[in-house]
């Protein structure tokens, strides 16, 4: 017990080392939140373009661009994407690392969100779409009021899962020298040469975040579902 | 009973790839008519019905609705569809909204009625289809027969000039067929122009002003119900009737 207290003091209290963790947690939260927003924006846009193309045959060029984007993002490791965006694309401009990170993770997540949302749109019965059109609603109105709300509900569990993956994936932010939660814990380890507590603390914080996220998604799902049965 | 021509179909062809499903359909549907369409499975009944509101765009030929060629390029199809109600075999009520919203969505979003007007009309229509207490219900809570009656109410909310029905009772349990047919009969009595694909020979005989036999992508016979059922001329129709009657 004595040893544990000593270890705890060394890793978190001395020189205010807990601040590495706090700072890292803050960055992880900011990166994840902004990346989720970027990912949702890109993902829905791409999904809408792709399903519009599938349903109407329009938007051939945009659809082709979307497909390239999906192939590249899903076909290469996230880490490489992050490094390329940091060292190549943003090499000459001076943007804060945190911006680089959320842009990179957002671009990455967008591809997965896009395919999730597209599958959700396709899972909505074609009859729903036809009923909307038969009443005189145009394509956009039918998608907006009838298809998308149902698609969104269909994919909520998968989206929640994607956000959890994204949150954990931000743990490679350290590779561009950004102090995220993982890197914060690792800095302490490097100073104290005592790996157990800092890494355990980091793991527990991720776990709490993920469990909190799961809980919120579950509640949202239930709220959307109660209406219908 | 028969007034002016409401829909005129000229030499309508439809291909799915190389498969020619409609092979040259010519007919007219007049104001106030109730046209029943019968025929074997897969002969193109649905395809024909769905080309009347361009849910299936024809490969060749014309559909003239209220004097306008709606198959001509540049036609505002959405505008036309507002005047053509459609009821589907699978009901297709919007699963994400309650019954009131199902009925009011199109009139409100299309700017035809205010929300208040549309809600008032929805209640009238629910009254008319015998479901005044279902405004707050969701589609999943209703029986098939109730769903189809709501689907009819939803189409009527747009005040269409014609109603298309694609086997409206085929997905229903037998005991629910009557309630839906009952509403359709009332509609017919009120003078609504209707085109009904159906397997309900009783309905065709009793309510239709004309019965149409589609087979192999062609109208092979059309006549008054009396003549159609008592003195069928086409050999395929005779065979078909002998099986279904
Ligand atoms: N989207 C489509 N793509 C390809 N073939 C189709 C499509 N829709 C219908 N068909 C084919 O066209 C033919 C006619 O179909 P249609 O649905 O009009 O028949 P139907 O007379 O309504 O039959 P049923 O009584 O089974 O409803 C069928 O052979 C069907 O397989
Ligand atoms: Mg059919």
Short mmCIF file of N, CA, C and O in Angstrom, two decimals, chain A residues 63-164:
data_model
loop_
_atom_site.label_atom_id
_atom_site.label_comp_id
_atom_site.label_asym_id
_atom_site.label_seq_id
_atom_site.Cartn_x
_atom_site.Cartn_y
_atom_site.Cartn_z
N UNK A 63 -19.92 11.61 -57.88
CA UNK A 63 -19.91 10.22 -57.39
C UNK A 63 -18.54 9.58 -57.58
O UNK A 63 -18.03 8.89 -56.69
N UNK A 64 -17.92 9.83 -58.72
CA UNK A 64 -16.60 9.27 -58.99
C UNK A 64 -15.58 9.81 -57.98
O UNK A 64 -14.76 9.05 -57.44
N UNK A 65 -15.65 11.13 -57.71
CA UNK A 65 -14.74 11.73 -56.74
C UNK A 65 -14.95 11.09 -55.35
O UNK A 65 -13.99 10.78 -54.65
N UNK A 66 -16.20 10.91 -55.01
CA UNK A 66 -16.50 10.29 -53.71
C UNK A 66 -15.91 8.89 -53.62
O UNK A 66 -15.37 8.50 -52.58
N UNK A 67 -16.01 8.17 -54.71
CA UNK A 67 -15.49 6.80 -54.69
C UNK A 67 -13.98 6.77 -54.51
O UNK A 67 -13.44 5.93 -53.78
N UNK A 68 -13.30 7.72 -55.17
CA UNK A 68 -11.84 7.79 -55.01
C UNK A 68 -11.51 8.08 -53.54
O UNK A 68 -10.66 7.43 -52.93
N UNK A 69 -12.23 9.07 -53.00
CA UNK A 69 -12.02 9.43 -51.59
C UNK A 69 -12.21 8.22 -50.67
O UNK A 69 -11.36 7.92 -49.82
N UNK A 70 -13.30 7.50 -50.90
CA UNK A 70 -13.58 6.34 -50.04
C UNK A 70 -12.50 5.28 -50.16
O UNK A 70 -12.04 4.70 -49.17
N UNK A 71 -12.08 5.03 -51.41
CA UNK A 71 -11.08 3.99 -51.64
C UNK A 71 -9.77 4.33 -50.96
O UNK A 71 -9.17 3.50 -50.28
N UNK A 72 -9.33 5.59 -51.15
CA UNK A 72 -8.04 5.99 -50.60
C UNK A 72 -8.08 5.96 -49.07
O UNK A 72 -7.20 5.37 -48.42
N UNK A 73 -9.11 6.56 -48.50
CA UNK A 73 -9.16 6.67 -47.04
C UNK A 73 -9.29 5.30 -46.38
O UNK A 73 -8.63 5.01 -45.39
N UNK A 74 -10.14 4.46 -46.98
CA UNK A 74 -10.35 3.17 -46.33
C UNK A 74 -9.25 2.17 -46.66
O UNK A 74 -9.13 1.13 -46.02
N UNK A 75 -8.45 2.51 -47.68
CA UNK A 75 -7.42 1.57 -48.10
C UNK A 75 -6.04 1.85 -47.53
O UNK A 75 -5.10 1.11 -47.82
N UNK A 76 -5.91 2.92 -46.74
CA UNK A 76 -4.59 3.23 -46.17
C UNK A 76 -4.73 3.40 -44.66
O UNK A 76 -5.80 3.77 -44.17
N UNK A 77 -3.64 3.16 -43.93
CA UNK A 77 -3.73 3.28 -42.46
C UNK A 77 -3.97 4.73 -42.03
O UNK A 77 -3.44 5.66 -42.65
N UNK A 78 -4.74 4.90 -40.99
CA UNK A 78 -5.02 6.22 -40.46
C UNK A 78 -3.74 6.97 -40.12
O UNK A 78 -3.61 8.16 -40.35
N UNK A 79 -2.79 6.22 -39.57
CA UNK A 79 -1.52 6.83 -39.15
C UNK A 79 -0.82 7.49 -40.33
O UNK A 79 -0.34 8.62 -40.24
N UNK A 80 -0.77 6.77 -41.47
CA UNK A 80 -0.13 7.33 -42.66
C UNK A 80 -0.87 8.57 -43.12
O UNK A 80 -0.26 9.57 -43.50
N UNK A 81 -2.19 8.52 -43.06
CA UNK A 81 -2.98 9.69 -43.46
C UNK A 81 -2.63 10.89 -42.58
O UNK A 81 -2.43 12.00 -43.07
N UNK A 82 -2.53 10.64 -41.29
CA UNK A 82 -2.21 11.72 -40.35
C UNK A 82 -0.83 12.31 -40.66
O UNK A 82 -0.65 13.52 -40.74
N UNK A 83 0.13 11.42 -40.89
CA UNK A 83 1.50 11.88 -41.16
C UNK A 83 1.58 12.64 -42.47
O UNK A 83 2.24 13.67 -42.56
N UNK A 84 0.88 12.14 -43.49
CA UNK A 84 0.91 12.82 -44.78
C UNK A 84 0.28 14.21 -44.66
O UNK A 84 0.81 15.21 -45.16
N UNK A 85 -0.85 14.27 -43.96
CA UNK A 85 -1.51 15.57 -43.82
C UNK A 85 -0.63 16.55 -43.04
O UNK A 85 -0.52 17.72 -43.37
N UNK A 86 0.06 16.04 -42.04
CA UNK A 86 0.91 16.91 -41.23
C UNK A 86 2.20 17.31 -41.96
O UNK A 86 2.52 18.48 -42.09
N UNK A 87 2.92 16.31 -42.48
CA UNK A 87 4.25 16.58 -43.05
C UNK A 87 4.20 17.01 -44.50
O UNK A 87 5.15 17.62 -44.99
N UNK A 88 3.14 16.66 -45.24
CA UNK A 88 3.10 17.00 -46.66
C UNK A 88 2.11 18.12 -46.93
O UNK A 88 2.47 19.19 -47.41
N UNK A 89 0.86 17.87 -46.60
CA UNK A 89 -0.18 18.83 -47.01
C UNK A 89 -0.09 20.13 -46.22
O UNK A 89 -0.16 21.21 -46.77
N UNK A 90 0.08 20.04 -44.92
CA UNK A 90 0.17 21.24 -44.10
C UNK A 90 1.63 21.62 -43.81
O UNK A 90 1.89 22.41 -42.92
N UNK A 91 2.57 21.09 -44.59
CA UNK A 91 3.99 21.28 -44.29
C UNK A 91 4.38 22.76 -44.32
O UNK A 91 5.11 23.23 -43.46
N UNK A 92 3.89 23.47 -45.35
CA UNK A 92 4.37 24.83 -45.54
C UNK A 92 3.51 25.88 -44.84
O UNK A 92 3.92 27.02 -44.69
N UNK A 93 2.28 25.48 -44.46
CA UNK A 93 1.44 26.45 -43.77
C UNK A 93 1.52 26.21 -42.27
O UNK A 93 1.67 25.08 -41.82
N UNK A 94 1.38 27.29 -41.54
CA UNK A 94 1.55 27.18 -40.10
C UNK A 94 0.19 27.06 -39.41
O UNK A 94 -0.40 28.04 -39.01
N UNK A 95 -0.31 25.82 -39.34
CA UNK A 95 -1.58 25.63 -38.62
C UNK A 95 -1.28 24.87 -37.33
O UNK A 95 -0.38 24.03 -37.30
N UNK A 96 -2.06 25.16 -36.31
CA UNK A 96 -1.86 24.44 -35.05
C UNK A 96 -2.02 22.94 -35.27
O UNK A 96 -2.85 22.50 -36.07
N UNK A 97 -1.24 22.16 -34.53
CA UNK A 97 -1.30 20.71 -34.68
C UNK A 97 -2.69 20.16 -34.41
O UNK A 97 -3.11 19.16 -35.02
N UNK A 98 -3.37 20.82 -33.52
CA UNK A 98 -4.69 20.29 -33.15
C UNK A 98 -5.65 20.37 -34.33
O UNK A 98 -6.51 19.52 -34.54
N UNK A 99 -5.45 21.43 -35.15
CA UNK A 99 -6.27 21.56 -36.36
C UNK A 99 -5.91 20.45 -37.34
O UNK A 99 -6.80 19.80 -37.92
N UNK A 100 -4.61 20.23 -37.52
CA UNK A 100 -4.17 19.14 -38.39
C UNK A 100 -4.83 17.83 -37.95
O UNK A 100 -5.36 17.08 -38.77
N UNK A 101 -4.82 17.62 -36.65
CA UNK A 101 -5.34 16.35 -36.13
C UNK A 101 -6.83 16.19 -36.40
O UNK A 101 -7.27 15.17 -36.92
N UNK A 102 -7.61 17.24 -36.09
CA UNK A 102 -9.04 16.99 -36.26
C UNK A 102 -9.44 16.96 -37.73
O UNK A 102 -10.39 16.27 -38.11
N UNK A 103 -8.68 17.69 -38.57
CA UNK A 103 -8.96 17.59 -40.01
C UNK A 103 -8.65 16.17 -40.49
O UNK A 103 -9.44 15.54 -41.19
N UNK A 104 -7.50 15.66 -40.08
CA UNK A 104 -7.09 14.32 -40.51
C UNK A 104 -8.07 13.25 -40.03
O UNK A 104 -8.55 12.43 -40.81
N UNK A 105 -8.40 13.30 -38.74
CA UNK A 105 -9.32 12.28 -38.22
C UNK A 105 -10.73 12.46 -38.77
O UNK A 105 -11.46 11.49 -38.99
N UNK A 106 -11.11 13.71 -39.01
CA UNK A 106 -12.43 13.98 -39.59
C UNK A 106 -12.53 13.43 -41.00
O UNK A 106 -13.51 12.79 -41.37
N UNK A 107 -11.49 13.70 -41.80
CA UNK A 107 -11.46 13.18 -43.17
C UNK A 107 -11.52 11.66 -43.16
O UNK A 107 -12.20 11.04 -43.96
N UNK A 108 -10.78 11.09 -42.24
CA UNK A 108 -10.75 9.63 -42.14
C UNK A 108 -12.13 9.08 -41.74
O UNK A 108 -12.68 8.20 -42.39
N UNK A 109 -12.69 9.66 -40.69
CA UNK A 109 -13.97 9.16 -40.19
C UNK A 109 -15.08 9.36 -41.22
O UNK A 109 -15.98 8.54 -41.35
N UNK A 110 -15.01 10.46 -41.96
CA UNK A 110 -16.03 10.76 -42.97
C UNK A 110 -16.26 9.61 -43.92
O UNK A 110 -17.40 9.31 -44.30
N UNK A 111 -15.19 8.92 -44.30
CA UNK A 111 -15.32 7.82 -45.24
C UNK A 111 -16.13 6.68 -44.64
O UNK A 111 -16.98 6.09 -45.30
N UNK A 112 -15.89 6.41 -43.37
CA UNK A 112 -16.63 5.32 -42.72
C UNK A 112 -18.08 5.72 -42.46
O UNK A 112 -19.00 4.94 -42.69
N UNK A 113 -18.25 6.98 -42.01
CA UNK A 113 -19.61 7.48 -41.80
C UNK A 113 -20.40 7.42 -43.12
O UNK A 113 -21.56 7.01 -43.15
N UNK A 114 -19.73 7.79 -44.20
CA UNK A 114 -20.41 7.82 -45.51
C UNK A 114 -20.96 6.44 -45.86
O UNK A 114 -22.12 6.32 -46.27
N UNK A 115 -20.15 5.43 -45.69
CA UNK A 115 -20.62 4.10 -46.07
C UNK A 115 -21.68 3.57 -45.10
O UNK A 115 -22.60 2.86 -45.50
N UNK A 116 -21.55 3.96 -43.83
CA UNK A 116 -22.59 3.58 -42.87
C UNK A 116 -23.92 4.22 -43.25
O UNK A 116 -24.96 3.57 -43.32
N UNK A 117 -23.87 5.52 -43.51
CA UNK A 117 -25.11 6.24 -43.82
C UNK A 117 -25.71 5.75 -45.14
O UNK A 117 -26.92 5.58 -45.26
N UNK A 118 -24.84 5.47 -46.11
CA UNK A 118 -25.35 4.99 -47.39
C UNK A 118 -26.06 3.64 -47.22
O UNK A 118 -27.13 3.41 -47.78
N UNK A 119 -25.47 2.79 -46.42
CA UNK A 119 -26.14 1.50 -46.20
C UNK A 119 -27.47 1.71 -45.49
O UNK A 119 -28.44 1.01 -45.75
N UNK A 120 -27.52 2.71 -44.61
CA UNK A 120 -28.78 3.02 -43.92
C UNK A 120 -29.83 3.54 -44.89
O UNK A 120 -31.01 3.18 -44.79
N UNK A 121 -29.41 4.36 -45.84
CA UNK A 121 -30.34 4.88 -46.85
C UNK A 121 -30.86 3.73 -47.70
O UNK A 121 -32.05 3.63 -47.99
N UNK A 122 -29.95 2.83 -48.08
CA UNK A 122 -30.37 1.72 -48.94
C UNK A 122 -31.29 0.75 -48.20
O UNK A 122 -32.09 0.07 -48.82
N UNK A 123 -31.14 0.72 -46.88
CA UNK A 123 -31.98 -0.21 -46.10
C UNK A 123 -33.41 0.30 -45.94
O UNK A 123 -34.29 -0.46 -45.57
N UNK A 124 -33.62 1.59 -46.23
CA UNK A 124 -35.00 2.09 -46.15
C UNK A 124 -35.76 1.56 -47.36
O UNK A 124 -35.31 1.68 -48.50
N UNK A 125 -36.91 0.97 -47.09
CA UNK A 125 -37.70 0.34 -48.14
C UNK A 125 -37.97 1.32 -49.29
O UNK A 125 -38.37 2.46 -49.07
N UNK A 126 -37.76 0.83 -50.49
CA UNK A 126 -37.98 1.64 -51.69
C UNK A 126 -39.42 2.16 -51.74
O UNK A 126 -39.68 3.25 -52.27
N UNK A 127 -40.34 1.41 -51.15
CA UNK A 127 -41.75 1.83 -51.12
C UNK A 127 -41.95 3.16 -50.41
O UNK A 127 -42.83 3.93 -50.76
N UNK A 128 -41.14 3.44 -49.39
CA UNK A 128 -41.23 4.71 -48.67
C UNK A 128 -40.91 5.86 -49.62
O UNK A 128 -41.58 6.89 -49.63
N UNK A 129 -39.88 5.65 -50.41
CA UNK A 129 -39.45 6.66 -51.37
C UNK A 129 -40.53 6.87 -52.43
O UNK A 129 -40.92 8.00 -52.74
N UNK A 130 -41.05 5.75 -52.94
CA UNK A 130 -42.06 5.84 -53.99
C UNK A 130 -43.33 6.51 -53.49
O UNK A 130 -43.96 7.28 -54.21
N UNK A 131 -43.71 6.20 -52.25
CA UNK A 131 -44.91 6.82 -51.69
C UNK A 131 -44.73 8.33 -51.63
O UNK A 131 -45.64 9.09 -51.97
N UNK A 132 -43.56 8.76 -51.21
CA UNK A 132 -43.29 10.20 -51.15
C UNK A 132 -43.38 10.84 -52.54
O UNK A 132 -44.05 11.85 -52.72
N UNK A 133 -42.73 10.20 -53.49
CA UNK A 133 -42.74 10.76 -54.84
C UNK A 133 -44.14 10.75 -55.44
O UNK A 133 -44.52 11.65 -56.17
N UNK A 134 -44.93 9.71 -55.12
CA UNK A 134 -46.26 9.61 -55.72
C UNK A 134 -47.18 10.72 -55.22
O UNK A 134 -48.16 11.05 -55.86
N UNK A 135 -46.85 11.30 -54.07
CA UNK A 135 -47.66 12.41 -53.55
C UNK A 135 -47.26 13.75 -54.16
O UNK A 135 -47.90 14.75 -53.92
N UNK A 136 -46.17 13.74 -54.92
CA UNK A 136 -45.73 14.98 -55.55
C UNK A 136 -44.54 15.63 -54.85
O UNK A 136 -44.09 16.69 -55.26
N UNK A 137 -44.04 15.00 -53.79
CA UNK A 137 -42.82 15.52 -53.17
C UNK A 137 -41.66 15.27 -54.13
O UNK A 137 -41.63 14.24 -54.80
N UNK A 138 -40.74 16.22 -54.21
CA UNK A 138 -39.60 16.00 -55.10
C UNK A 138 -38.55 15.13 -54.41
O UNK A 138 -38.71 14.74 -53.25
N UNK A 139 -37.48 14.83 -55.15
CA UNK A 139 -36.45 13.94 -54.62
C UNK A 139 -35.93 14.44 -53.27
O UNK A 139 -35.83 13.68 -52.30
N UNK A 140 -35.61 15.72 -53.23
CA UNK A 140 -34.99 16.28 -52.03
C UNK A 140 -35.93 16.22 -50.83
O UNK A 140 -35.53 15.83 -49.73
N UNK A 141 -37.18 16.62 -51.06
CA UNK A 141 -38.15 16.60 -49.96
C UNK A 141 -38.38 15.17 -49.46
O UNK A 141 -38.47 14.93 -48.26
N UNK A 142 -38.44 14.24 -50.41
CA UNK A 142 -38.66 12.84 -50.02
C UNK A 142 -37.50 12.32 -49.18
O UNK A 142 -37.69 11.66 -48.17
N UNK A 143 -36.29 12.65 -49.61
CA UNK A 143 -35.11 12.22 -48.85
C UNK A 143 -35.12 12.86 -47.46
O UNK A 143 -34.90 12.21 -46.45
N UNK A 144 -35.41 14.15 -47.42
CA UNK A 144 -35.27 14.90 -46.19
C UNK A 144 -36.32 14.51 -45.14
O UNK A 144 -36.00 14.32 -43.97
N UNK A 145 -37.56 14.38 -45.57
CA UNK A 145 -38.62 14.17 -44.58
C UNK A 145 -38.91 12.70 -44.33
O UNK A 145 -39.46 12.33 -43.30
N UNK A 146 -38.60 11.84 -45.30
CA UNK A 146 -39.03 10.45 -45.18
C UNK A 146 -37.85 9.48 -45.08
O UNK A 146 -37.76 8.70 -44.14
N UNK A 147 -36.93 9.57 -46.03
CA UNK A 147 -35.87 8.55 -46.09
C UNK A 147 -34.78 8.79 -45.04
O UNK A 147 -34.43 7.89 -44.27
N UNK A 148 -34.26 10.02 -44.99
CA UNK A 148 -33.13 10.28 -44.09
C UNK A 148 -33.45 10.05 -42.62
O UNK A 148 -32.65 9.46 -41.89
N UNK A 149 -34.61 10.49 -42.13
CA UNK A 149 -34.88 10.21 -40.71
C UNK A 149 -34.87 8.71 -40.40
O UNK A 149 -34.39 8.31 -39.34
N UNK A 150 -35.38 7.92 -41.33
CA UNK A 150 -35.38 6.47 -41.10
C UNK A 150 -33.98 5.90 -41.24
O UNK A 150 -33.58 5.01 -40.49
N UNK A 151 -33.24 6.40 -42.22
CA UNK A 151 -31.87 5.93 -42.42
C UNK A 151 -31.04 6.24 -41.18
O UNK A 151 -30.29 5.40 -40.68
N UNK A 152 -31.22 7.44 -40.65
CA UNK A 152 -30.45 7.87 -39.49
C UNK A 152 -30.71 6.93 -38.31
O UNK A 152 -29.77 6.50 -37.63
N UNK A 153 -31.97 6.60 -38.11
CA UNK A 153 -32.29 5.71 -37.01
C UNK A 153 -31.70 4.31 -37.22
O UNK A 153 -31.20 3.69 -36.30
N UNK A 154 -31.74 3.86 -38.47
CA UNK A 154 -31.15 2.56 -38.80
C UNK A 154 -29.68 2.49 -38.44
O UNK A 154 -29.18 1.45 -38.02
N UNK A 155 -28.96 3.58 -38.67
CA UNK A 155 -27.50 3.51 -38.58
C UNK A 155 -26.96 4.03 -37.26
O UNK A 155 -25.75 4.03 -37.05
N UNK A 156 -27.86 4.45 -36.37
CA UNK A 156 -27.37 5.04 -35.12
C UNK A 156 -26.40 4.12 -34.37
O UNK A 156 -25.35 4.58 -33.93
N UNK A 157 -26.71 2.83 -34.23
CA UNK A 157 -25.76 1.97 -33.53
C UNK A 157 -24.40 1.92 -34.23
O UNK A 157 -23.36 2.01 -33.56
N UNK A 158 -24.41 1.82 -35.55
CA UNK A 158 -23.15 1.76 -36.29
C UNK A 158 -22.40 3.08 -36.19
O UNK A 158 -21.17 3.11 -36.08
N UNK A 159 -23.15 4.19 -36.18
CA UNK A 159 -22.49 5.49 -36.04
C UNK A 159 -21.84 5.61 -34.67
O UNK A 159 -20.71 6.08 -34.54
N UNK A 160 -22.56 5.17 -33.65
CA UNK A 160 -22.03 5.21 -32.30
C UNK A 160 -20.72 4.44 -32.22
O UNK A 160 -19.74 4.89 -31.63
N UNK A 161 -20.73 3.30 -32.86
CA UNK A 161 -19.55 2.46 -32.90
C UNK A 161 -18.38 3.19 -33.58
O UNK A 161 -17.24 3.16 -33.12
N UNK A 162 -18.71 3.86 -34.68
CA UNK A 162 -17.68 4.59 -35.42
C UNK A 162 -17.08 5.71 -34.56
O UNK A 162 -15.88 5.96 -34.59
N UNK A 163 -17.93 6.37 -33.76
CA UNK A 163 -17.41 7.44 -32.91
C UNK A 163 -16.47 6.88 -31.85
O UNK A 163 -15.48 7.49 -31.47
N UNK A 164 -16.80 5.70 -31.37
CA UNK A 164 -15.94 5.06 -30.38
C UNK A 164 -14.58 4.71 -30.99
O UNK A 164 -13.52 4.97 -30.42
#
